[in-house]
Each structure stands twice: as C-alpha cells, then as structure tokens.
Short mmCIF file of C-alpha atoms in Angstrom, two decimals:
data_model
loop_
_atom_site.label_atom_id
_atom_site.label_comp_id
_atom_site.label_asym_id
_atom_site.label_seq_id
_atom_site.Cartn_x
_atom_site.Cartn_y
_atom_site.Cartn_z
CA MET A 1 66.87 84.20 154.94
CA GLY A 2 67.03 85.90 151.46
CA TYR A 3 68.87 89.23 153.05
CA VAL A 4 70.68 91.29 150.37
CA THR A 5 73.45 94.04 150.55
CA ASN A 6 72.21 97.32 149.76
CA ARG A 7 75.40 98.80 148.45
CA VAL A 8 73.87 102.33 148.31
CA ALA A 9 72.88 102.00 152.27
CA GLN A 10 76.02 100.47 152.97
CA LYS A 11 78.25 103.40 151.50
CA LEU A 12 75.75 105.71 153.29
CA SER A 13 76.97 104.07 156.52
CA SER A 14 80.57 103.09 156.37
CA GLY A 15 81.83 105.34 153.40
CA GLN A 16 82.43 102.16 151.62
CA SER A 17 80.20 100.02 149.04
CA GLY A 18 82.89 97.70 148.19
CA VAL A 19 81.96 97.91 144.39
CA ILE A 20 84.76 99.23 141.99
CA GLY A 21 83.55 100.93 138.68
CA VAL A 22 85.27 100.31 134.89
CA LEU A 23 84.42 103.08 132.35
CA ALA A 24 85.47 101.61 129.32
CA THR A 25 84.80 101.94 125.40
CA HIS A 26 84.51 99.20 122.95
CA LEU A 27 84.58 95.87 124.70
CA ASP A 28 84.73 94.01 121.59
CA SER A 29 88.09 95.10 121.32
CA PRO A 30 90.69 92.10 122.92
CA PHE A 31 93.07 94.28 124.50
CA ILE A 32 90.10 96.36 126.43
CA SER A 33 88.64 93.25 127.46
CA SER A 34 91.52 91.43 128.39
CA LEU A 35 92.28 94.74 130.69
CA VAL A 36 89.00 94.15 131.98
CA THR A 37 89.06 90.72 132.65
CA GLU A 38 92.26 91.61 134.75
CA VAL A 39 90.47 94.57 136.98
CA VAL A 40 87.78 92.29 137.80
CA ARG A 41 89.90 89.37 138.88
CA ALA A 42 92.17 91.55 140.68
CA ALA A 43 88.83 93.05 142.49
CA THR A 44 87.41 89.89 143.21
CA ALA A 45 90.88 88.56 144.99
CA VAL A 46 90.18 91.55 147.60
CA GLY A 47 86.66 90.84 148.07
CA ASN A 48 85.14 93.72 145.91
CA GLU A 49 82.39 93.46 143.06
CA VAL A 50 82.64 95.39 140.01
CA LEU A 51 80.14 97.63 138.15
CA ILE A 52 81.05 97.89 134.43
CA TYR A 53 79.65 100.49 132.19
CA THR A 54 80.49 100.56 128.58
CA LEU A 55 79.85 103.83 126.01
CA VAL A 56 78.99 102.01 122.99
CA ASP A 57 79.20 105.09 121.25
CA HIS A 58 82.55 106.69 122.20
CA ASP A 59 82.04 109.78 120.16
CA THR A 60 79.95 111.42 122.89
CA ARG A 61 80.49 112.57 126.38
CA PRO A 62 79.35 109.92 129.56
CA ALA A 63 75.68 111.20 130.46
CA GLY A 64 74.97 112.91 134.04
CA SER A 65 73.22 109.39 134.75
CA VAL A 66 75.89 107.40 134.43
CA LEU A 67 78.36 109.36 136.31
CA GLN A 68 75.72 109.46 139.31
CA LEU A 69 75.56 105.87 139.10
CA LEU A 70 79.00 105.44 139.47
CA GLN A 71 79.11 108.18 142.48
CA GLN A 72 76.40 106.53 144.32
CA PHE A 73 77.34 102.65 143.33
CA THR A 74 81.27 102.49 143.71
CA ASP A 75 83.91 103.41 145.67
CA GLY A 76 85.81 104.59 142.41
CA VAL A 77 86.49 103.99 138.41
CA VAL A 78 89.05 102.40 136.72
CA VAL A 79 88.96 104.65 133.08
CA LEU A 80 89.58 102.72 130.10
CA LEU A 81 89.02 105.31 127.37
CA PRO A 82 91.03 105.87 124.31
CA TYR A 83 89.45 109.42 123.34
CA GLY A 84 89.22 112.66 125.19
CA LEU A 85 85.90 114.62 124.55
CA GLY A 86 85.64 115.61 128.43
CA TYR A 87 85.44 112.28 130.11
CA ALA A 88 87.97 113.20 132.53
CA GLU A 89 86.94 116.24 133.37
CA ALA A 90 82.94 114.97 133.67
CA LEU A 91 84.61 111.97 136.20
CA THR A 92 86.42 114.58 137.97
CA GLN A 93 83.42 116.68 138.57
CA GLY A 94 81.76 113.57 140.25
CA LYS A 95 84.19 113.68 143.08
CA PHE A 96 85.03 110.24 143.29
CA PRO A 97 88.25 108.50 142.69
CA LEU A 98 89.70 107.86 139.33
CA ILE A 99 92.69 105.85 138.15
CA SER A 100 93.29 105.74 134.23
CA ILE A 101 95.04 102.87 132.08
CA ASP A 102 96.89 103.88 128.98
CA SER A 103 94.88 108.02 129.08
CA PRO A 104 95.61 110.45 126.72
CA ARG A 105 98.26 112.63 126.90
CA GLU A 106 95.96 115.79 127.35
CA HIS A 107 94.77 114.27 130.86
CA SER A 108 98.30 113.73 132.23
CA GLY A 109 97.08 115.23 135.56
CA LEU A 110 94.57 112.11 136.06
CA PRO A 111 96.47 109.45 137.94
CA SER A 112 97.26 106.70 135.38
CA ILE A 113 99.06 103.49 135.11
CA ALA A 114 100.43 102.34 131.89
CA ALA A 115 103.33 99.93 130.58
CA ASP A 116 106.15 100.82 129.12
CA SER A 117 105.34 102.11 125.85
CA TYR A 118 108.95 103.87 125.08
CA GLY A 119 110.99 101.27 126.37
CA GLY A 120 108.86 98.09 124.80
CA ALA A 121 108.90 100.12 121.44
CA ARG A 122 113.27 100.07 121.60
CA SER A 123 113.38 96.20 122.48
CA ALA A 124 110.84 95.88 119.77
CA MET A 125 113.27 98.03 117.74
CA LYS A 126 116.28 96.65 118.77
CA HIS A 127 115.27 93.06 118.28
CA LEU A 128 115.02 93.83 114.50
CA ALA A 129 118.04 96.08 114.16
CA GLU A 130 120.40 93.16 115.69
CA LEU A 131 119.03 90.68 113.32
CA GLY A 132 120.47 92.75 110.29
CA HIS A 133 117.39 94.63 109.56
CA LYS A 134 117.85 98.46 107.78
CA ARG A 135 114.75 99.41 106.27
CA ILE A 136 112.13 98.90 108.87
CA ALA A 137 108.72 100.35 108.56
CA PHE A 138 106.27 101.49 111.55
CA VAL A 139 102.46 101.29 112.10
CA THR A 140 101.39 103.86 114.32
CA GLY A 141 98.90 103.61 116.79
CA ALA A 142 95.69 106.07 117.72
CA GLU A 143 97.49 109.16 118.28
CA GLN A 144 95.52 110.47 120.87
CA LEU A 145 96.68 108.20 123.45
CA GLU A 146 100.25 108.58 125.12
CA SER A 147 100.98 104.79 124.03
CA ALA A 148 100.96 105.71 120.65
CA GLN A 149 102.96 108.66 120.83
CA GLU A 150 105.58 107.17 122.91
CA ARG A 151 105.90 103.91 120.61
CA ARG A 152 106.36 106.16 117.42
CA ARG A 153 109.05 108.37 119.57
CA ALA A 154 110.87 105.17 119.98
CA TYR A 155 110.92 104.16 116.14
CA GLU A 156 112.20 107.12 115.35
CA ASP A 157 114.99 107.40 118.33
CA ALA A 158 115.82 103.88 117.20
CA VAL A 159 116.06 104.69 113.49
CA ALA A 160 118.72 107.29 114.62
CA VAL A 161 120.59 105.28 117.29
CA PHE A 162 120.82 102.20 115.23
CA GLY A 163 121.86 103.85 112.18
CA LEU A 164 118.35 102.30 109.96
CA GLU A 165 117.10 104.11 106.86
CA ARG A 166 115.07 106.95 107.13
CA ASP A 167 112.11 107.35 104.96
CA GLN A 168 109.06 108.76 105.82
CA SER A 169 106.90 106.69 103.34
CA LEU A 170 107.72 103.92 105.79
CA VAL A 171 105.45 105.62 108.56
CA LEU A 172 102.21 104.20 107.91
CA PRO A 173 99.09 105.77 109.88
CA GLY A 174 97.00 102.97 112.38
CA ASP A 175 94.71 103.86 114.99
CA TYR A 176 94.96 100.04 116.65
CA SER A 177 92.38 98.62 114.80
CA LEU A 178 92.45 95.24 112.69
CA ALA A 179 91.37 97.66 109.92
CA SER A 180 93.98 99.94 109.92
CA GLY A 181 96.52 97.14 110.22
CA ARG A 182 95.33 95.96 106.90
CA ALA A 183 95.16 99.32 105.27
CA ALA A 184 99.12 99.56 106.19
CA GLY A 185 99.67 96.19 104.65
CA GLU A 186 98.27 97.28 101.57
CA ARG A 187 100.32 100.66 101.41
CA LEU A 188 103.28 98.46 102.01
CA LEU A 189 102.88 96.30 99.29
CA ARG A 190 102.44 99.55 96.94
CA LEU A 191 105.67 100.82 98.02
CA GLN A 192 108.81 100.72 95.25
CA ARG A 193 111.11 99.54 97.96
CA ARG A 194 109.69 97.51 100.38
CA PRO A 195 110.47 97.24 103.98
CA THR A 196 112.52 94.13 105.21
CA ALA A 197 110.63 94.56 108.68
CA VAL A 198 107.90 96.03 110.29
CA PHE A 199 107.07 97.10 114.07
CA VAL A 200 103.35 97.44 114.17
CA ALA A 201 102.28 99.80 117.43
CA ASN A 202 99.72 97.02 118.45
CA ASP A 203 98.83 92.99 118.03
CA LEU A 204 95.32 93.69 116.26
CA SER A 205 97.19 95.89 113.79
CA ALA A 206 99.31 93.28 113.21
CA PHE A 207 96.76 90.47 112.90
CA GLY A 208 95.42 92.71 109.96
CA LEU A 209 98.70 93.52 108.36
CA MET A 210 100.16 89.87 108.69
CA ALA A 211 96.97 88.80 106.82
CA VAL A 212 97.26 91.27 103.81
CA LEU A 213 100.63 90.25 103.32
CA GLN A 214 100.01 86.26 103.42
CA GLU A 215 96.92 86.68 101.09
CA SER A 216 99.61 88.56 98.68
CA GLY A 217 102.08 85.65 98.64
CA VAL A 218 104.43 87.66 101.24
CA LYS A 219 106.37 84.81 103.15
CA ILE A 220 106.33 85.63 106.51
CA PRO A 221 109.44 85.93 108.27
CA ALA A 222 111.29 85.01 105.50
CA ASP A 223 110.35 88.50 103.09
CA MET A 224 109.08 90.42 105.69
CA SER A 225 109.17 90.23 109.66
CA VAL A 226 106.72 91.66 111.82
CA VAL A 227 106.63 92.48 115.57
CA GLY A 228 103.63 93.50 117.18
CA PHE A 229 102.75 94.88 120.71
CA ASP A 230 100.53 93.57 123.59
CA ASP A 231 100.97 89.64 123.45
CA LEU A 232 96.84 89.23 122.98
CA PRO A 233 96.40 85.64 123.26
CA GLY A 234 95.77 85.22 119.54
CA ALA A 235 99.63 86.43 119.32
CA SER A 236 100.95 82.55 119.70
CA GLN A 237 97.72 81.13 118.08
CA ILE A 238 98.42 82.74 114.33
CA HIS A 239 100.74 81.17 112.06
CA PRO A 240 103.66 82.10 112.09
CA GLY A 241 103.63 83.20 115.53
CA LEU A 242 103.74 87.04 116.31
CA THR A 243 106.98 88.29 117.70
CA THR A 244 105.29 91.07 119.81
CA ILE A 245 106.20 93.00 123.15
CA ARG A 246 104.20 91.33 126.39
CA GLN A 247 102.25 93.94 128.32
CA PRO A 248 101.52 93.03 131.78
CA MET A 249 98.00 93.02 131.92
CA ALA A 250 97.76 91.04 135.02
CA GLU A 251 99.75 93.53 137.12
CA LEU A 252 97.92 96.58 135.26
CA GLY A 253 94.90 95.55 136.89
CA ARG A 254 96.33 94.84 140.33
CA ALA A 255 98.10 97.84 140.27
CA ALA A 256 94.64 99.76 139.13
CA VAL A 257 92.15 98.26 141.59
CA ASN A 258 95.35 99.11 144.57
CA THR A 259 95.95 102.25 143.60
CA LEU A 260 92.11 102.97 143.58
CA GLN A 261 91.49 101.37 147.31
CA ALA A 262 94.36 103.69 148.45
CA ILE A 263 92.98 106.59 146.90
CA ALA A 264 89.29 105.62 148.55
CA ALA A 265 90.84 105.16 151.57
CA GLY A 266 92.34 108.96 151.59
CA LEU A 267 96.01 107.63 150.65
CA ARG A 268 98.15 110.17 148.49
CA PRO A 269 99.67 107.47 145.58
CA VAL A 270 103.26 107.17 146.01
CA THR A 271 103.09 108.12 142.34
CA ASP A 272 100.59 109.81 140.12
CA HIS A 273 101.93 107.79 137.15
CA LEU A 274 103.38 104.35 137.68
CA THR A 275 104.57 102.41 134.63
CA LEU A 276 105.57 98.99 134.64
CA PRO A 277 107.85 96.97 132.85
CA THR A 278 107.44 94.94 129.45
CA GLU A 279 109.01 91.94 127.74
CA LEU A 280 110.17 90.97 124.48
CA VAL A 281 108.69 87.91 123.62
CA VAL A 282 110.16 86.08 120.47
CA ARG A 283 108.57 84.00 118.22
CA GLY A 284 108.30 83.05 114.25
CA SER A 285 107.62 86.23 112.74
CA THR A 286 110.98 87.58 112.91
CA CYS A 287 114.45 86.50 111.34
CA ALA A 288 117.31 88.17 109.65
CA PRO A 289 116.83 89.59 106.28
CA ARG A 290 117.72 87.54 103.26
CA GLY A 291 121.13 87.46 102.56
CA LEU A 292 122.28 88.28 106.12
CA PRO A 293 123.93 85.12 108.04
CA ASP A 294 121.61 85.12 111.52
CA GLN A 295 123.64 84.11 114.55
CA HIS A 296 120.68 84.36 116.87
CA TRP A 297 118.23 81.56 115.52
CA THR A 298 118.11 77.70 115.84
CA SER A 299 117.10 75.87 112.75
CA ARG A 300 113.93 75.60 114.83
CA GLY A 301 113.67 79.28 114.74
CA VAL A 302 113.93 79.91 118.33
CA ALA A 303 115.87 82.76 119.50
CA ARG A 304 119.30 81.92 121.82
CA LYS A 305 120.11 85.67 122.93
CA LYS A 306 120.22 85.90 126.10
CA GLY A 307 117.78 87.36 128.70
CA VAL A 308 114.74 87.27 125.71
CA ARG A 309 111.56 85.21 126.33
CA ILE A 310 110.99 82.79 124.11
CA ALA A 311 107.58 81.28 123.31
CA PRO A 312 105.89 78.86 121.39
#
C-alpha cells in the first residue's frame, strides 16, 4: 500500500531504529572501503540498515548536525577515524553507543576492535629472518594509530630477537598511503647499503614501494623481498604477488556490529578492546637473499613451511 518505515518514529516507540551508523574518512582508501563493506554485510545479515557518513575533510571535527543525524537515526555508530581532533569526545557527548575499529591510542578508553598488529608484524619479520635476511628495512604507518605503533614496536623487537642489523636509516617514514610508499622506495634506492628485504606497515604503501623499485630495475624478490600488511584484493593481483599479513576483514565487521548491538541493548561487552588474530600469506614477493640457499621454497616459489598459508 506504499507505507514505509519511519525510522525516527520507530526509535521513539521501541528505542531501536534498526539502523547502524558508520562514520569514516576517505572512503577511497582500499582498507577503509573494505572494512565498511564488511560492516554493511554483517549488519544486513542481522536485519539492520546502515547509514554511512564520510568526512571528506578529515582535518576538521564533525559538525553538530552530523552528530544529531546519527543520534536521531541510528542505534549506534561504528567509527573508522584515523586521526584524533576530538572526534571521539564529540561522539561521546552525543550519548549513543560507539565502537571503533583501529582507533588512535589517545582514545584507548573507547570500546574498540582491531586485528593483532603486533603479532602479525612479528610473523612478517620472522618469515624474513627465517629466509636468511639480516638487513631488513621498515616503512612505518600513520603514527597516530595504535596499529602503526604496534607494528613498529614489533619490528624493533624482532631486530633484537633475531639478531638483525640495527640501523636507523632502515626505518623509513610512512603514513599508510600509496605516495608514502613511493617516497620510501626512493629513499631506499639512495641508501649506500640497501637492505635485502623490507617490511611495509600496510599493503597500499607496499604497492607504491614495489612500483618504484621495479621502475628502477630492482627485481622483486631476487634483489629485495617485500612484505606488506592487510591482504587487500590487489595483493594477489600485482606481479609478483605480495607476501603479506592478512587482516580478518569479515570478522572485524561482524565483531563491530555484534558488539554495537550488545551495547545498544544495555549489555556490557566481555572486553572493551577485542583483538582478532592475523595470518601470514606467502606469495611471490619474498625469497632468500642472494647467496643463501632457500630451504623454504620450491622451484615454483611456493613455501613448504608448515602452518603458513600459501596463496596465488
């Protein structure tokens, strides 16, 4: 008969609108867009709609009208914000349930869900060390994020634990962007002693770094092995395929929706900070450094090591 649900009226009468909000910056980021997709998929599976609001200018605080919109129409908000700038404080003042994914460390009091950045980064470094690499560079992430800080901490710990070369010139600044990966690649090429491998804090930066190296004639992995973090769809499509740490995107989306629903229902989550495991995915961008026998690889470049996922 043409009737449609009035979400505001539904929320006034039942306390629930059946709508989950998502607040995120730069949806053009493959990582952010993948997470948003999984949140939408998880919300749809439990009968919820999703209202997505993107802040194009992520250097400004959200307007009061945005907060009012979210409070009126949603049961709670999944926050995907890479920077501070008072976002969490402003959202908290809105008095509606919140759950963040990969939040800045300064907002450690906000309920959050994240992948195990430290454990994943240690797996990446262990993989390179077991292949025989001693001089390994690291491209950092956006330091405002706890994930970037944890990946850097894991790199520094691995250097000590595996007896790798300690050289500050091997730690290159990055911010999780393609451009910062390209800039890191250019800096690597200018080093007098180049590393035999590089661990990049995320896949997008790794794509940029690999492009610069290949444009300069550096063969990957023969001249330099590369490991990323995220396992974006493009990681298996570039050549060579990128060895990387897989973040559990679908599980992150489901956990965010389920936790938000629990908070909205007045339940307290089992933990305020849920950490999900990551997985090493070995592809063609890593091998033993020149001059060392590679006992982990077959002639087709496929790792034999037990417990490591092999992907095309």
